[in-house]
PDB file of C-alpha atoms and ligand atoms in Angstrom:
ATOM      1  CA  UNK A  22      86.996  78.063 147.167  1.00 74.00           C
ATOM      2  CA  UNK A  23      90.203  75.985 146.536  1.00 77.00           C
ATOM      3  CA  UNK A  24      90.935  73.343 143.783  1.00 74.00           C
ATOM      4  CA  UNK A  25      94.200  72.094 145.111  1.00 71.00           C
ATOM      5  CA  UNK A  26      95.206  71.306 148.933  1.00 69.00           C
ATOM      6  CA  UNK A  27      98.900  72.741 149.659  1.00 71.00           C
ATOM      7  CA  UNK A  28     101.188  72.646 147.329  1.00 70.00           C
ATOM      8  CA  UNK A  29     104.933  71.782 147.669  1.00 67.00           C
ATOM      9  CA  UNK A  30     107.237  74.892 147.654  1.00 70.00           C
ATOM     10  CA  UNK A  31     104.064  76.948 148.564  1.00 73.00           C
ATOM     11  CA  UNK A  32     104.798  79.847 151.022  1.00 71.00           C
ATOM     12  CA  UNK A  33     103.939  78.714 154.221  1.00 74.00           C
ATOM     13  CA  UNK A  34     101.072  80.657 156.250  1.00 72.00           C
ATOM     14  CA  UNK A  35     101.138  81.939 159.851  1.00 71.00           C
ATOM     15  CA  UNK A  36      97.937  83.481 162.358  1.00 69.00           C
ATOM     16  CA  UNK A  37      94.573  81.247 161.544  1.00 77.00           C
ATOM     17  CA  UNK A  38      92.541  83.163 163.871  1.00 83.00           C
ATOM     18  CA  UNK A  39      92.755  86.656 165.505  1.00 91.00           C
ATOM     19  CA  UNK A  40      94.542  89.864 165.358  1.00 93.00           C
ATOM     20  CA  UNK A  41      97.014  89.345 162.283  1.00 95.00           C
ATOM     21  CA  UNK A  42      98.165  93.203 162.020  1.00 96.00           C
ATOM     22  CA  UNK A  43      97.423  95.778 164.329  1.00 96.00           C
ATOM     23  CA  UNK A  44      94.533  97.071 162.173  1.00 98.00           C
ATOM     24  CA  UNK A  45      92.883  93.488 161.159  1.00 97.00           C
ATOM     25  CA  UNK A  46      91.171  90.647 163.236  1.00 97.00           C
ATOM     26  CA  UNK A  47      89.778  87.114 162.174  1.00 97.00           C
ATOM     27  CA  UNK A  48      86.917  85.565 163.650  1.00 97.00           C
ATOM     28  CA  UNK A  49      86.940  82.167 161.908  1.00 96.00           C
ATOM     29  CA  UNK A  50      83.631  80.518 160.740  1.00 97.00           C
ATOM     30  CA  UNK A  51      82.706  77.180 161.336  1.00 95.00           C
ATOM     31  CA  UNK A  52      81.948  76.018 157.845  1.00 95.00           C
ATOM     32  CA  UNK A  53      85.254  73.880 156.725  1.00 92.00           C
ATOM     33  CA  UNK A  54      85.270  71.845 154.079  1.00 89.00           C
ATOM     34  CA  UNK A  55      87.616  70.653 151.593  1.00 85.00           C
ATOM     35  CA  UNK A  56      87.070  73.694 149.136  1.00 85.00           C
ATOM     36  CA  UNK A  57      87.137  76.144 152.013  1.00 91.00           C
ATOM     37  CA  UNK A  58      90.028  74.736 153.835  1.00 89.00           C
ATOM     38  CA  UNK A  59      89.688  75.783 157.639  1.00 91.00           C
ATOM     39  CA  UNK A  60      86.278  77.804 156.859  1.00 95.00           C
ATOM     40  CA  UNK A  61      85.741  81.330 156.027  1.00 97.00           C
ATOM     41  CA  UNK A  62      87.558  84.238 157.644  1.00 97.00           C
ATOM     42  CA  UNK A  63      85.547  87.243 158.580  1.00 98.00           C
ATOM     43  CA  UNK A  64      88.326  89.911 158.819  1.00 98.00           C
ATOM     44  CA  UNK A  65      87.616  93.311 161.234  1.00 98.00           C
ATOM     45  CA  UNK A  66      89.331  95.744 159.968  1.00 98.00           C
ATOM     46  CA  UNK A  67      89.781  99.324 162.247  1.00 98.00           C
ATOM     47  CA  UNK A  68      92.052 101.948 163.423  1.00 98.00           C
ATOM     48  CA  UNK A  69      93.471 101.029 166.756  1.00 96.00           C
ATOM     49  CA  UNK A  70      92.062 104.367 168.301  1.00 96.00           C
ATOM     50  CA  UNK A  71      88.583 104.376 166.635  1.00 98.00           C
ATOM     51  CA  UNK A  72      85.388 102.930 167.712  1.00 98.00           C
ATOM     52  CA  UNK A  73      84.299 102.555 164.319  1.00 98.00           C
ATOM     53  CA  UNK A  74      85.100  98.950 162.530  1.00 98.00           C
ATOM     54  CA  UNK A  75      84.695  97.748 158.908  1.00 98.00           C
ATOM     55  CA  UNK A  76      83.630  94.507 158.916  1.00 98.00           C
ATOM     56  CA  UNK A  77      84.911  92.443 155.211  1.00 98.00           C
ATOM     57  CA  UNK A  78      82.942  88.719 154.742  1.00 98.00           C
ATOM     58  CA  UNK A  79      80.266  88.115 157.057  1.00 98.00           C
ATOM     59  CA  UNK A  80      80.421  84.597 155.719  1.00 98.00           C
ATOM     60  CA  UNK A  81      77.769  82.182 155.843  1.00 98.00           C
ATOM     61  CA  UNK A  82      74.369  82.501 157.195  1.00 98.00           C
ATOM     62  CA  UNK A  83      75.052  81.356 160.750  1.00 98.00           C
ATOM     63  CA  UNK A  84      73.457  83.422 163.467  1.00 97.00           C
ATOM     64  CA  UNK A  85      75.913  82.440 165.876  1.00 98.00           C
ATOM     65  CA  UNK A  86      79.210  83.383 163.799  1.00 98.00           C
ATOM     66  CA  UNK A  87      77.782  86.389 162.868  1.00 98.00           C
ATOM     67  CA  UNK A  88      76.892  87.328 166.535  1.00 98.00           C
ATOM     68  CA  UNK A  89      80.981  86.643 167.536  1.00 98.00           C
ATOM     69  CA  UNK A  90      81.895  89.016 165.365  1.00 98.00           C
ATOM     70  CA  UNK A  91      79.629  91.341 166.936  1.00 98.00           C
ATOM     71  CA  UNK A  92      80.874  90.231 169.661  1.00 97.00           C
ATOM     72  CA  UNK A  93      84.829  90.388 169.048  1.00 97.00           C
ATOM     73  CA  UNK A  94      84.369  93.746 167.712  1.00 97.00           C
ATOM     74  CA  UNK A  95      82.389  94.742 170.912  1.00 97.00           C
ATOM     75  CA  UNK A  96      84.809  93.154 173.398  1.00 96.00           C
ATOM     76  CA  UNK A  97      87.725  95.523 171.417  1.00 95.00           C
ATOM     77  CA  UNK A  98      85.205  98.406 172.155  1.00 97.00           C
ATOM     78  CA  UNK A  99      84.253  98.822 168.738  1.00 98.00           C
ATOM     79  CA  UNK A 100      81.026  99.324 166.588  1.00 98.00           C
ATOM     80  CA  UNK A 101      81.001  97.518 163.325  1.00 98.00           C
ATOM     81  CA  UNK A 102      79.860 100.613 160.834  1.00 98.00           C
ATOM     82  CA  UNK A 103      79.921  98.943 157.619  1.00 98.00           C
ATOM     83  CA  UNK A 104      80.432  95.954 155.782  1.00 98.00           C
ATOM     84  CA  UNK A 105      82.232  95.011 152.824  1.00 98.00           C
ATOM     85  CA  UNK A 106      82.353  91.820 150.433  1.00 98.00           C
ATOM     86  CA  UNK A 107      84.783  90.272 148.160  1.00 98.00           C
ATOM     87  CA  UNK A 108      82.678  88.717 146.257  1.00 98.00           C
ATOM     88  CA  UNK A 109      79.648  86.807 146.298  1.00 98.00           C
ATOM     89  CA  UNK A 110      80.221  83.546 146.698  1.00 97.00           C
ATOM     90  CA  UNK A 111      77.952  82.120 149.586  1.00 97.00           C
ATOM     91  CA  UNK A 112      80.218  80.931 151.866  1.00 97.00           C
ATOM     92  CA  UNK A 113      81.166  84.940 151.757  1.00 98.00           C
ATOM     93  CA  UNK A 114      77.980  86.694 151.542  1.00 98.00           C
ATOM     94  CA  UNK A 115      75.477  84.115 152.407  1.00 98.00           C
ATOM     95  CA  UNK A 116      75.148  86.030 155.531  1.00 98.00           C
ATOM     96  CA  UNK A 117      75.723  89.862 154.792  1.00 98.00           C
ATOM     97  CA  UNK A 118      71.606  90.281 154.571  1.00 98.00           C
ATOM     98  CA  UNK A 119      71.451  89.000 157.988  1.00 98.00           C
ATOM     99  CA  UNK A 120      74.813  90.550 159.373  1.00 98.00           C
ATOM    100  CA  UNK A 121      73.316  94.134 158.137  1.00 98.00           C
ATOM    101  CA  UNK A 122      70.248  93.900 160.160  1.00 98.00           C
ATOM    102  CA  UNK A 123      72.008  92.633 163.047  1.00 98.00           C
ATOM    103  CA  UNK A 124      73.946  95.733 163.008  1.00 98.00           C
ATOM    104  CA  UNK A 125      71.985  98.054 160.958  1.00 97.00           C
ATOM    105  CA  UNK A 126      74.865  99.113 158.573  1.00 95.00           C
ATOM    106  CA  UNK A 127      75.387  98.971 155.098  1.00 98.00           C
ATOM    107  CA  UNK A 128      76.571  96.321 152.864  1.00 98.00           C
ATOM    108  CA  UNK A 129      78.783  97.419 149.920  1.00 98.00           C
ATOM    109  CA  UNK A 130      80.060  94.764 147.378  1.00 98.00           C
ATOM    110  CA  UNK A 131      81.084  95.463 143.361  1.00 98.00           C
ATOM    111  CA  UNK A 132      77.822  93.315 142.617  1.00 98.00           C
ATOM    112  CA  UNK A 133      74.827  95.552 143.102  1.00 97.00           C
ATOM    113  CA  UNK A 134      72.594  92.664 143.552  1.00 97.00           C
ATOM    114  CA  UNK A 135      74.676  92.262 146.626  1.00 97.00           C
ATOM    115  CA  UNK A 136      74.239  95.413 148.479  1.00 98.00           C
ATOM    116  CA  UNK A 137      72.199  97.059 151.165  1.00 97.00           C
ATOM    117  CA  UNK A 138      72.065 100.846 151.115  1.00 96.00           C
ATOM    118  CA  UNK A 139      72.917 103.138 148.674  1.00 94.00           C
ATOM    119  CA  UNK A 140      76.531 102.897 147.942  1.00 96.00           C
ATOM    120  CA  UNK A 141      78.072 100.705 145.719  1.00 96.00           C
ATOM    121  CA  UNK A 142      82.171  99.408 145.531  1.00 98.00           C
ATOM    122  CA  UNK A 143      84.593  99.287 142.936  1.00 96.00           C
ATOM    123  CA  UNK A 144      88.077 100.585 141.625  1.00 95.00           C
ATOM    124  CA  UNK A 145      89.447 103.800 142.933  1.00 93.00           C
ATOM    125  CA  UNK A 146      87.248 103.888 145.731  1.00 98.00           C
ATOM    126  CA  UNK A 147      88.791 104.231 149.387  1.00 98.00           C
ATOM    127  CA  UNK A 148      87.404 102.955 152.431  1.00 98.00           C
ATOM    128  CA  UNK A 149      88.061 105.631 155.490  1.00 98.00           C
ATOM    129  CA  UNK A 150      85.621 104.655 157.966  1.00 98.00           C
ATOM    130  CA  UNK A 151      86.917 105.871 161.556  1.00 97.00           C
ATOM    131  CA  UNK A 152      89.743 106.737 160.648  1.00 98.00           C
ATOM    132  CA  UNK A 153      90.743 103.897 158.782  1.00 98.00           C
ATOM    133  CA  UNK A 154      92.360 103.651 154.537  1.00 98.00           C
ATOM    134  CA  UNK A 155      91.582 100.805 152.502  1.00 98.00           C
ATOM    135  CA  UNK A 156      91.842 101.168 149.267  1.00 98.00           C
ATOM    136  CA  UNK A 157      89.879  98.879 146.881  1.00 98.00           C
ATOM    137  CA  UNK A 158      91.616  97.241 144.395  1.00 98.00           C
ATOM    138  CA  UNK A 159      89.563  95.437 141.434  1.00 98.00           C
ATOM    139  CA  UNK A 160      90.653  91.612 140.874  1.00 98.00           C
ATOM    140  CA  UNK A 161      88.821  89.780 138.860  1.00 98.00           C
ATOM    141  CA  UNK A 162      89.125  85.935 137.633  1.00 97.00           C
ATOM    142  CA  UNK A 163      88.034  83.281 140.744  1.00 97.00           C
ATOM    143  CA  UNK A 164      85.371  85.309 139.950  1.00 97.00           C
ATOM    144  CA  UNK A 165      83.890  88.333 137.832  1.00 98.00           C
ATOM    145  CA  UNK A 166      83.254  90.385 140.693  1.00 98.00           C
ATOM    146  CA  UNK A 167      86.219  89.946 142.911  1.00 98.00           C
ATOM    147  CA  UNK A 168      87.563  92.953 144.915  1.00 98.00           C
ATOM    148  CA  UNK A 169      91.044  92.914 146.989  1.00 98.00           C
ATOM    149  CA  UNK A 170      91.621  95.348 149.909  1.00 98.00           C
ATOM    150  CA  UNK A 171      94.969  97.191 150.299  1.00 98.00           C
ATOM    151  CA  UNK A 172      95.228  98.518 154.001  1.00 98.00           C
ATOM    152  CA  UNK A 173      98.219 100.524 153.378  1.00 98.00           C
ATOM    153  CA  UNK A 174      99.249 101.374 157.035  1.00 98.00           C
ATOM    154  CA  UNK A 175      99.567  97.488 157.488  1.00 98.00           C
ATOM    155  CA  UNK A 176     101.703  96.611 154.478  1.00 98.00           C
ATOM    156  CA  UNK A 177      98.873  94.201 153.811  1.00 98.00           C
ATOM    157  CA  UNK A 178      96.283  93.045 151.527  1.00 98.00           C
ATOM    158  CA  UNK A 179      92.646  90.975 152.060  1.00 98.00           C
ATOM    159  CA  UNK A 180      92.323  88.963 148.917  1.00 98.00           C
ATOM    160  CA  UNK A 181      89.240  87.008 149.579  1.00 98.00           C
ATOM    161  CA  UNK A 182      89.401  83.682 147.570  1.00 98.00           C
ATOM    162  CA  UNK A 183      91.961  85.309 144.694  1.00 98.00           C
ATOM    163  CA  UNK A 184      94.582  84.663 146.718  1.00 97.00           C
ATOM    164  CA  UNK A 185      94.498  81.940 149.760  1.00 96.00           C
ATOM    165  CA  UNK A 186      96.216  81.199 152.716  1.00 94.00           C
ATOM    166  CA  UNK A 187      97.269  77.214 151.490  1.00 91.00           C
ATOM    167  CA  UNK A 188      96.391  75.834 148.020  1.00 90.00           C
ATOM    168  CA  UNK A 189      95.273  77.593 144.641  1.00 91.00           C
ATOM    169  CA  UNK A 190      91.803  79.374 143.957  1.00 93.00           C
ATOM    170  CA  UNK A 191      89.390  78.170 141.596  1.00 93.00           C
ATOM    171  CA  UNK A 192      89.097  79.721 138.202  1.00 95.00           C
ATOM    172  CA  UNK A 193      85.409  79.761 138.800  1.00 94.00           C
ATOM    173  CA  UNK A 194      84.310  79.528 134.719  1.00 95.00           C
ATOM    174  CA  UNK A 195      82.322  80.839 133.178  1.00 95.00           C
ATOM    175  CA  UNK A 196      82.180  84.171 135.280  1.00 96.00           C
ATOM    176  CA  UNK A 197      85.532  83.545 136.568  1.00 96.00           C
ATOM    177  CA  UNK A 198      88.283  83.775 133.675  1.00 97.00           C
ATOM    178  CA  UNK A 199      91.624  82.921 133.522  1.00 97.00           C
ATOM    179  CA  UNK A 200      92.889  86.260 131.478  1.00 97.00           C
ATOM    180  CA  UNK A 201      91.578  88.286 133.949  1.00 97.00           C
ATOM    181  CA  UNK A 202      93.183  86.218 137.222  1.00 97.00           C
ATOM    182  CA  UNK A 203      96.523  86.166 135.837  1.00 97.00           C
ATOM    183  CA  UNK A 204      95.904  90.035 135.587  1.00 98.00           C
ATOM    184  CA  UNK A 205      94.532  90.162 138.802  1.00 98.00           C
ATOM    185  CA  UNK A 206      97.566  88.433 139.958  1.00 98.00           C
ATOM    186  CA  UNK A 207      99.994  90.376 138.324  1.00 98.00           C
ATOM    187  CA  UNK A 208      98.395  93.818 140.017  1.00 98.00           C
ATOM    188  CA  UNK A 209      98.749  92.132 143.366  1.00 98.00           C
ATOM    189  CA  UNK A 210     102.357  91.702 142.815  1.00 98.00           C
ATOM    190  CA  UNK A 211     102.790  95.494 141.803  1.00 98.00           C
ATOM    191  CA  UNK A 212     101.003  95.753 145.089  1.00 98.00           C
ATOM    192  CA  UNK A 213     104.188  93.693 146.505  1.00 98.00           C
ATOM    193  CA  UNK A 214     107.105  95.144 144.270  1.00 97.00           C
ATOM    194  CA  UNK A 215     106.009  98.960 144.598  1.00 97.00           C
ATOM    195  CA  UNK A 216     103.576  99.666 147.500  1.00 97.00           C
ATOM    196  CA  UNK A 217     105.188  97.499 149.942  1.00 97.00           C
ATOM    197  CA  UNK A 218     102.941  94.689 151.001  1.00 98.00           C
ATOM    198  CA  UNK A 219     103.983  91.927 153.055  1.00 97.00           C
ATOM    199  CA  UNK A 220     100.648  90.066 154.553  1.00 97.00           C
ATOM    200  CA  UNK A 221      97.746  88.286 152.469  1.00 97.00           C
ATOM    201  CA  UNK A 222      95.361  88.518 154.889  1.00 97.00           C
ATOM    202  CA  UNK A 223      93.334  85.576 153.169  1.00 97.00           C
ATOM    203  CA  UNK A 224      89.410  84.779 152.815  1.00 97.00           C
ATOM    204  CA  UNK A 225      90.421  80.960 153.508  1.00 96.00           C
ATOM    205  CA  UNK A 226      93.563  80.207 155.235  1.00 95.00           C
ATOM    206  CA  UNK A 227      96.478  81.222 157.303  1.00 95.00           C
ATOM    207  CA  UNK A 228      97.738  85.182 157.173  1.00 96.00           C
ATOM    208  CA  UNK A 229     100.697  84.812 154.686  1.00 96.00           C
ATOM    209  CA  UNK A 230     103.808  87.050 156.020  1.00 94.00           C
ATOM    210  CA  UNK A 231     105.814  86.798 152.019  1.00 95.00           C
ATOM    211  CA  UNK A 232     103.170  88.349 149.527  1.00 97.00           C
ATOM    212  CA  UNK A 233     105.289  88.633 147.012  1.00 97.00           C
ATOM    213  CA  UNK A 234     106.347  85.238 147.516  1.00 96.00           C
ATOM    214  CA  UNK A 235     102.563  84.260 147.426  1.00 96.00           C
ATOM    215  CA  UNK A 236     102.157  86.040 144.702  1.00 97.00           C
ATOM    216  CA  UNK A 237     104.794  84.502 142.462  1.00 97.00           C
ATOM    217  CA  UNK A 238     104.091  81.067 143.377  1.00 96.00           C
ATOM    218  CA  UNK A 239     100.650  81.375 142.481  1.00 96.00           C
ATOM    219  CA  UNK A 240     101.569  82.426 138.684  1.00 97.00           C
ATOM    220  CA  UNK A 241     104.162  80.164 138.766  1.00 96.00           C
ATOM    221  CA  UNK A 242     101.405  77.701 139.590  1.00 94.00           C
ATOM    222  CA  UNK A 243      99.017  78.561 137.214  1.00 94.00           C
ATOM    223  CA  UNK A 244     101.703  78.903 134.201  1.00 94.00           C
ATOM    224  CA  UNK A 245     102.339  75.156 134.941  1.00 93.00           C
ATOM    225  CA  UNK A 246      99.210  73.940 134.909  1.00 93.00           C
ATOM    226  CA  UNK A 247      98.208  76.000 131.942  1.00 95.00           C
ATOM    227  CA  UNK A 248     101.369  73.660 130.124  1.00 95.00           C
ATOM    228  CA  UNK A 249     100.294  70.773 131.576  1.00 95.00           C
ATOM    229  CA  UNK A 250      96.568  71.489 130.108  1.00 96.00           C
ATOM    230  CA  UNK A 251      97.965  72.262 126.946  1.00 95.00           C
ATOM    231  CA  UNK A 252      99.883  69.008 126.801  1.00 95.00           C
ATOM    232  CA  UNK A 253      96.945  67.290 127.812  1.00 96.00           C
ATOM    233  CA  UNK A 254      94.963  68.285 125.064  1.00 95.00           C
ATOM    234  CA  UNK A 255      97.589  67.627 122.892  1.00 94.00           C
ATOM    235  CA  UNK A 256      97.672  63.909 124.403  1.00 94.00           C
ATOM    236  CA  UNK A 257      94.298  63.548 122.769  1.00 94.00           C
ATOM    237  CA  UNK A 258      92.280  64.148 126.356  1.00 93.00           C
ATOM    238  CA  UNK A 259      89.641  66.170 125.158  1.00 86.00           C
ATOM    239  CA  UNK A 260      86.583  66.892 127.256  1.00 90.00           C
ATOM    240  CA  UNK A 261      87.289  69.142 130.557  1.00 94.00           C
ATOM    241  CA  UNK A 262      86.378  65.881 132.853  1.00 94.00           C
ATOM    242  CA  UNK A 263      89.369  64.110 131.129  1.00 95.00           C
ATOM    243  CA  UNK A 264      91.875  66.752 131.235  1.00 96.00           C
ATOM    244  CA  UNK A 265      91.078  67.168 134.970  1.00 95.00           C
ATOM    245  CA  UNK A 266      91.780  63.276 135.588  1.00 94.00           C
ATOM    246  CA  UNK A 267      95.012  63.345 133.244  1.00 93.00           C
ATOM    247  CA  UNK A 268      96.221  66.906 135.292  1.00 93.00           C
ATOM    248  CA  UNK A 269      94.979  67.167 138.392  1.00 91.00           C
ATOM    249  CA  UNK A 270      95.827  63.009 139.279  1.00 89.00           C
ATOM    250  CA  UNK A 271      98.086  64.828 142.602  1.00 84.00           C
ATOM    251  CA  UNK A 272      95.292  66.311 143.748  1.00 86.00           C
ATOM    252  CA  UNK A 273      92.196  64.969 146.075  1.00 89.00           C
ATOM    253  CA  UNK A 274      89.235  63.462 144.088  1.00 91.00           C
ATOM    254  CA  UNK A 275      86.834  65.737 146.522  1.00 91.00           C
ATOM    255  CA  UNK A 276      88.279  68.614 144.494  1.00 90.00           C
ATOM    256  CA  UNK A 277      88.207  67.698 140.987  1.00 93.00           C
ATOM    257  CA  UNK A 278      84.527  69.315 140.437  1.00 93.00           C
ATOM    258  CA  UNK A 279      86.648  72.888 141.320  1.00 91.00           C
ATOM    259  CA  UNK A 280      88.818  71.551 139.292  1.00 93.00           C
ATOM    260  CA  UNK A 281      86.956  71.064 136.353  1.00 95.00           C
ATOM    261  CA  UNK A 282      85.858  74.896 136.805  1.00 94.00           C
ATOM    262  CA  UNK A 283      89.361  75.586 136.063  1.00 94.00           C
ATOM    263  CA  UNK A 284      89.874  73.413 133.558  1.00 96.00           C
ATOM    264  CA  UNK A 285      87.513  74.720 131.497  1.00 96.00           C
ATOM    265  CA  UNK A 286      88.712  77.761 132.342  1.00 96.00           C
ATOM    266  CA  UNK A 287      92.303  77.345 131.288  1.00 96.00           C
ATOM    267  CA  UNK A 288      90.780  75.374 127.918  1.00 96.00           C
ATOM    268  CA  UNK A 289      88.858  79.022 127.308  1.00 96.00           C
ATOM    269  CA  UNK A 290      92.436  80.642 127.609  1.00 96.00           C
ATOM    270  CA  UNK A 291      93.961  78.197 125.133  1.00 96.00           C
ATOM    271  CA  UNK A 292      90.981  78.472 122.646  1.00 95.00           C
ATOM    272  CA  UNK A 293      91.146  82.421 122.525  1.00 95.00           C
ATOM    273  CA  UNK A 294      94.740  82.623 122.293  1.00 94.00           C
ATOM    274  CA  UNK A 295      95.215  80.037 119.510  1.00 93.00           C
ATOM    275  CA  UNK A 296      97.572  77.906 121.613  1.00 91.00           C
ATOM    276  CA  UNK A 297      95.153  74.723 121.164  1.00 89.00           C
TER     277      UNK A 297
HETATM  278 ZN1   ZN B1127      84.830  82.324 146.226  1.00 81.12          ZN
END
């Protein structure tokens, strides 16, 4: 879920659909939109000598996607084993009920609402199915239950919607908040700086081959617009709707309602820290 189209001086991306690293695989869904850019990517995720695959974002509830990544995983002689979400956002988890029964796996996600089976997901934990390490790295702020996935062996990271392949996330207010994102942000470029990551392997978007890069562009970007908030409301533009029209004037009217999420958003960050 974007609220801004690229960006100038954004990193640009690379693979849109399938393999990206030698351990992860997109199978694109057909749901794009403006606030999902070129739809949703349904990452398989497996080492290259196991049968076993984890399957992260079954996306929406679409038979026929969900049956190609069956299928992709089949055709690489692989059985998906479990399934993992980012968060729960529909065009991400819409179809993880479905996907499960197709497959008759679990479903593990940080929300418990969203799981099937008995096993829940959060920080610390470390996916190792078939072989495989992906360690589960907590990132809230697009939303409160976002999760990134560090696959170590690839030097890269699946960020769902906290970080995308072209444009900004939404500060999804009220569960998303901005606090917590720039944390968020700020672990992912520890990720960069200290455990070697170089992909985003995106939940919207092309694979990004400069992390770091991504990274710092996206605070960069959100520091800006967090000023140009600020001045806003300082301007005398007081209601969320107005600030959004006065700020976000560069960017496509179709995306001013995910705008206004983080708007209000960013107004919640000023409040709390005294700054307006
Ligand atoms: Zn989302």
């Amino acid at each position: 879920m974007t609220d801004a189209a690229a960006l100038p001086g954004q990193p640009r991306g690379g693979v849109l659909s399938g393999r990206a690293t030698a351990r992860a695989v997109n199978v694109l869904a057909p749901n794009p939109s403006a606030m999902t850019l070129d739809g949703t990517n349904t990452w398989i995720v497996s080492e290259p000598d196991s049968d076993l695959a984890v399957v992260v974002d079954p996306g929406p509830l679409d038979d026929g996607h969900l049956r190609a990544v069956i299928g992709a995983a089949e055709r690489a002689g692989k059985r998906v084993a479990l399934t993992l979400l980012t968060h729960g956002h529909p065009d991400h988890a819409e179809g993880a009920a479905r996907f499960a029964e197709l497959t008759r796996t679990p479903v593990r996600a940080l929300d418990p609402a969203l799981r099937i089976g008995d096993e829940g997901l959060g920080a610390g934990d470390v996916i190792t199915t078939g072989g495989i390490e992906m360690r589960v790295v907590p990132t809230p702020g697009h939303t409160a239950d976002s999760l990134c996935f560090h696959l170590p062996s690839d030097q890269a990271v699946l960020t769902g919607d906290t970080v995308l392949g072209r444009g900004t996330t939404v500060v999804a207010h009220p569960d998303g908040r901005l606090g917590d994102y720039l944390d968020s942000l700020r672990r992912l470029r520890s990720l960069t700086v200290d455990d070697g990551v170089r992909f985003v392997l995106p939940g919207h978007g092309p694979v990004l081959e400069d992390a770091q890069g991504a990274v710092e562009f996206y605070l960069a970007h959100r520091a800006n617009r967090l000023a140009q908030v600020e001045t806003a409301v300082e301007n005398g533009h007081r209601g969320a709707s107005e600030v959004v029209a006065a700020v976000y004037a560069d960017v496509d009217r179709s995306l001013w309602p995910a705008a206004e999420l983080s708007v209000r958003a960013q107004l919640e960050y000023l409040r709390e820290h005294g700054l307006i």
